[in-house]
N, CA and C of each residue as an Amber inpcrd file, in Angstrom:
protein
   177
  -7.2170000 -40.2270000 197.7340000  -8.6580000 -39.9610000 197.1950000
  -8.4560000 -41.4590000 196.9740000 -10.4360000 -41.6720000 197.1230000
 -10.6500000 -42.5800000 197.3910000 -12.7070000 -43.2070000 196.1250000
 -12.7470000 -44.1860000 196.5490000 -13.3940000 -44.9560000 195.7870000
 -14.5330000 -45.8270000 196.1830000 -15.6080000 -45.5340000 196.1570000
 -17.0300000 -47.1870000 196.7040000 -16.6070000 -46.7990000 197.9070000
 -16.8730000 -45.6070000 198.8160000 -16.5350000 -45.9420000 200.6820000
 -17.7730000 -45.6720000 200.9600000 -18.3140000 -47.1340000 201.4700000
 -20.1490000 -48.0310000 202.1830000 -19.2140000 -47.7590000 203.2340000
 -20.7260000 -47.1190000 204.2060000 -20.1980000 -47.4870000 206.2530000
 -21.8380000 -47.9450000 206.4450000 -22.3210000 -48.1420000 207.4440000
 -23.4540000 -48.4750000 207.7170000 -23.4660000 -48.4610000 208.9370000
 -24.1660000 -47.6550000 209.7810000 -24.2550000 -47.7840000 211.4070000
 -26.1810000 -48.1680000 212.0850000 -25.5030000 -49.0480000 213.0950000
 -26.8180000 -49.4980000 213.8960000 -26.9220000 -48.0680000 214.2130000
 -28.6160000 -47.6740000 214.5250000 -28.9270000 -46.8920000 214.8220000
 -29.6010000 -47.1300000 216.6260000 -28.7630000 -45.6270000 217.9160000
 -31.0530000 -46.0010000 218.8730000 -31.2090000 -46.2720000 218.9600000
 -29.6200000 -47.8610000 219.7570000 -29.9100000 -48.7680000 220.9390000
 -30.3490000 -48.7140000 222.2820000 -30.3630000 -47.3370000 222.8510000
 -30.1610000 -47.4590000 223.8970000 -30.7280000 -47.0450000 225.1340000
 -32.0220000 -48.2690000 225.0700000 -32.8200000 -49.4540000 225.8670000
 -33.1240000 -47.6330000 226.5230000 -34.0770000 -46.7600000 225.5990000
 -34.5210000 -45.7500000 226.0330000 -33.9470000 -44.8200000 227.3450000
 -33.2730000 -44.7770000 227.4760000 -32.4180000 -43.7760000 227.6970000
 -31.0630000 -42.6450000 227.8880000 -31.9220000 -41.4020000 227.6160000
 -31.5880000 -39.6000000 226.2370000 -30.1460000 -39.5650000 226.7890000
 -29.6400000 -40.3950000 225.5650000 -28.4550000 -38.8670000 225.8880000
 -27.5300000 -38.6500000 224.1700000 -26.6710000 -38.0250000 224.7310000
 -27.2430000 -36.8540000 222.7230000 -26.4920000 -36.7990000 221.2570000
 -25.4350000 -38.4120000 221.9010000 -24.9170000 -38.8290000 220.8480000
 -25.7500000 -40.0570000 220.9760000 -26.3280000 -40.6480000 220.8980000
 -27.6220000 -42.0070000 221.1450000 -27.3350000 -43.1180000 219.9920000
 -26.8120000 -43.1400000 219.2590000 -27.8970000 -43.6570000 217.7670000
 -26.8570000 -42.7260000 216.8920000 -26.3010000 -42.2940000 217.4380000
 -24.9840000 -41.0330000 215.9720000 -24.1520000 -41.5850000 216.1880000
 -23.6070000 -41.3590000 214.7400000 -22.2650000 -41.3390000 214.2640000
 -22.3090000 -41.3660000 212.8630000 -20.3470000 -41.3070000 213.2410000
 -20.5750000 -39.9800000 212.2600000 -19.3500000 -40.3110000 210.8600000
 -19.4550000 -40.8020000 209.5510000 -18.0480000 -40.2100000 208.8010000
 -17.8710000 -39.4240000 208.0720000 -16.1670000 -39.4000000 208.3750000
 -15.6550000 -38.7740000 207.9950000 -14.2890000 -39.0080000 206.4410000
 -14.1730000 -38.8270000 205.3350000 -14.2300000 -38.4480000 203.6830000
 -12.0410000 -38.5730000 204.0650000 -11.7920000 -39.6720000 203.5590000
 -10.2130000 -39.0400000 204.0250000  -9.9180000 -40.0520000 205.3350000
  -9.9950000 -40.4500000 206.2840000  -9.7110000 -41.1340000 207.6220000
  -9.3880000 -39.9950000 208.9580000 -10.1130000 -38.5430000 208.2850000
  -9.6400000 -37.4970000 209.6610000 -10.5520000 -36.4460000 210.1380000
 -10.6240000 -35.7690000 211.1710000 -11.1860000 -35.5510000 211.1050000
 -11.5330000 -33.9650000 211.6210000 -10.1640000 -33.7550000 211.2920000
  -9.2050000 -31.7830000 211.0220000  -9.5180000 -31.5070000 210.0300000
  -9.5350000 -30.2380000 209.7210000 -10.0020000 -29.3630000 210.8660000
 -10.7890000 -29.2010000 211.8840000 -11.5820000 -28.5260000 211.3850000
 -13.0590000 -28.5250000 211.1830000 -13.8480000 -29.2340000 212.3170000
 -13.2550000 -30.8080000 212.2560000 -14.2920000 -31.9760000 213.3160000
 -15.5190000 -32.1300000 213.2470000 -16.2610000 -31.7610000 211.6030000
 -16.8690000 -31.9590000 211.4100000 -17.1580000 -33.0010000 210.3160000
 -17.8350000 -34.1390000 210.9150000 -18.3150000 -35.5900000 209.9770000
 -19.3710000 -35.1790000 208.6880000 -19.1660000 -35.1920000 207.8290000
 -18.7710000 -35.8230000 206.6210000 -21.3410000 -35.8780000 206.1130000
 -20.7240000 -36.3500000 207.4800000 -22.4170000 -37.4270000 206.9520000
 -21.9140000 -37.4980000 208.6340000 -23.0170000 -37.4220000 208.8480000
 -24.0810000 -37.6080000 209.9470000 -25.3100000 -38.8750000 210.3200000
 -24.6990000 -39.5160000 210.9960000 -25.9070000 -40.9550000 210.8640000
 -27.3840000 -40.9140000 212.6300000 -28.1260000 -40.1450000 212.0290000
 -29.0380000 -40.4360000 213.2170000 -30.0020000 -40.8520000 213.5380000
 -30.3760000 -41.8950000 214.4940000 -31.7400000 -43.0770000 214.6070000
 -32.6440000 -42.6270000 215.6710000 -33.7810000 -42.9990000 215.5140000
 -34.5000000 -42.0980000 216.1870000 -35.4240000 -43.8170000 217.1550000
 -35.0050000 -44.8760000 216.3980000 -36.0970000 -46.1750000 216.4370000
 -35.2160000 -47.0610000 216.7650000 -35.5170000 -47.4750000 217.5630000
 -34.2920000 -48.7670000 218.5490000 -34.3930000 -49.6430000 217.8610000
 -32.9020000 -50.3290000 217.0460000 -32.2690000 -51.1350000 216.1990000
 -32.9750000 -51.2570000 214.7450000 -33.1550000 -49.7050000 215.1350000
 -33.4280000 -49.1910000 213.5280000 -31.1760000 -49.1530000 212.3370000
 -31.6330000 -48.5580000 211.3550000 -30.3170000 -49.3580000 210.9390000
 -29.5120000 -48.1450000 209.6360000 -29.1770000 -47.4290000 209.1290000
 -28.5940000 -46.4830000 208.2290000 -27.0050000 -46.6760000 207.3440000
 -27.1590000 -46.3720000 206.3360000 -26.1210000 -46.6820000 205.0640000
 -25.7430000 -45.5810000 204.2660000 -24.3610000 -44.8680000 203.8060000
 -24.3190000 -44.0950000 202.7120000 -23.3900000 -45.1130000 202.1990000
 -23.6460000 -44.0170000 200.7310000 -22.8170000 -45.4010000 199.6560000
 -22.2950000 -44.1170000 198.8400000 -21.1420000 -44.1290000 198.7720000
 -20.3670000 -42.9930000 198.2170000 -19.2070000 -42.6950000 196.8580000
 -19.6570000 -42.9090000 195.2960000 -18.4030000 -43.2740000 194.7900000
 -17.8400000 -42.0110000 193.9080000 -16.2880000 -41.5820000 194.0650000
 -15.7940000 -40.6520000 193.6260000 -14.6890000 -40.7910000 192.3840000
 -14.8500000 -40.1650000 191.6760000 -13.9830000 -40.9760000 190.3580000
 -13.0140000 -39.8460000 190.3420000
């Protein structure tokens, strides 16, 4: 059970270098990535020094 989960990420600061996971972060609710290894939320960025956030409240 989780309450008031908040996560943020500093996105796409790859200095113009192309990479698959550049500026990408993943949120796994419950703290595990098994069995499917697919994040519950994915943050991606396309602007250098961009930012994103995600907030969740479960009762």
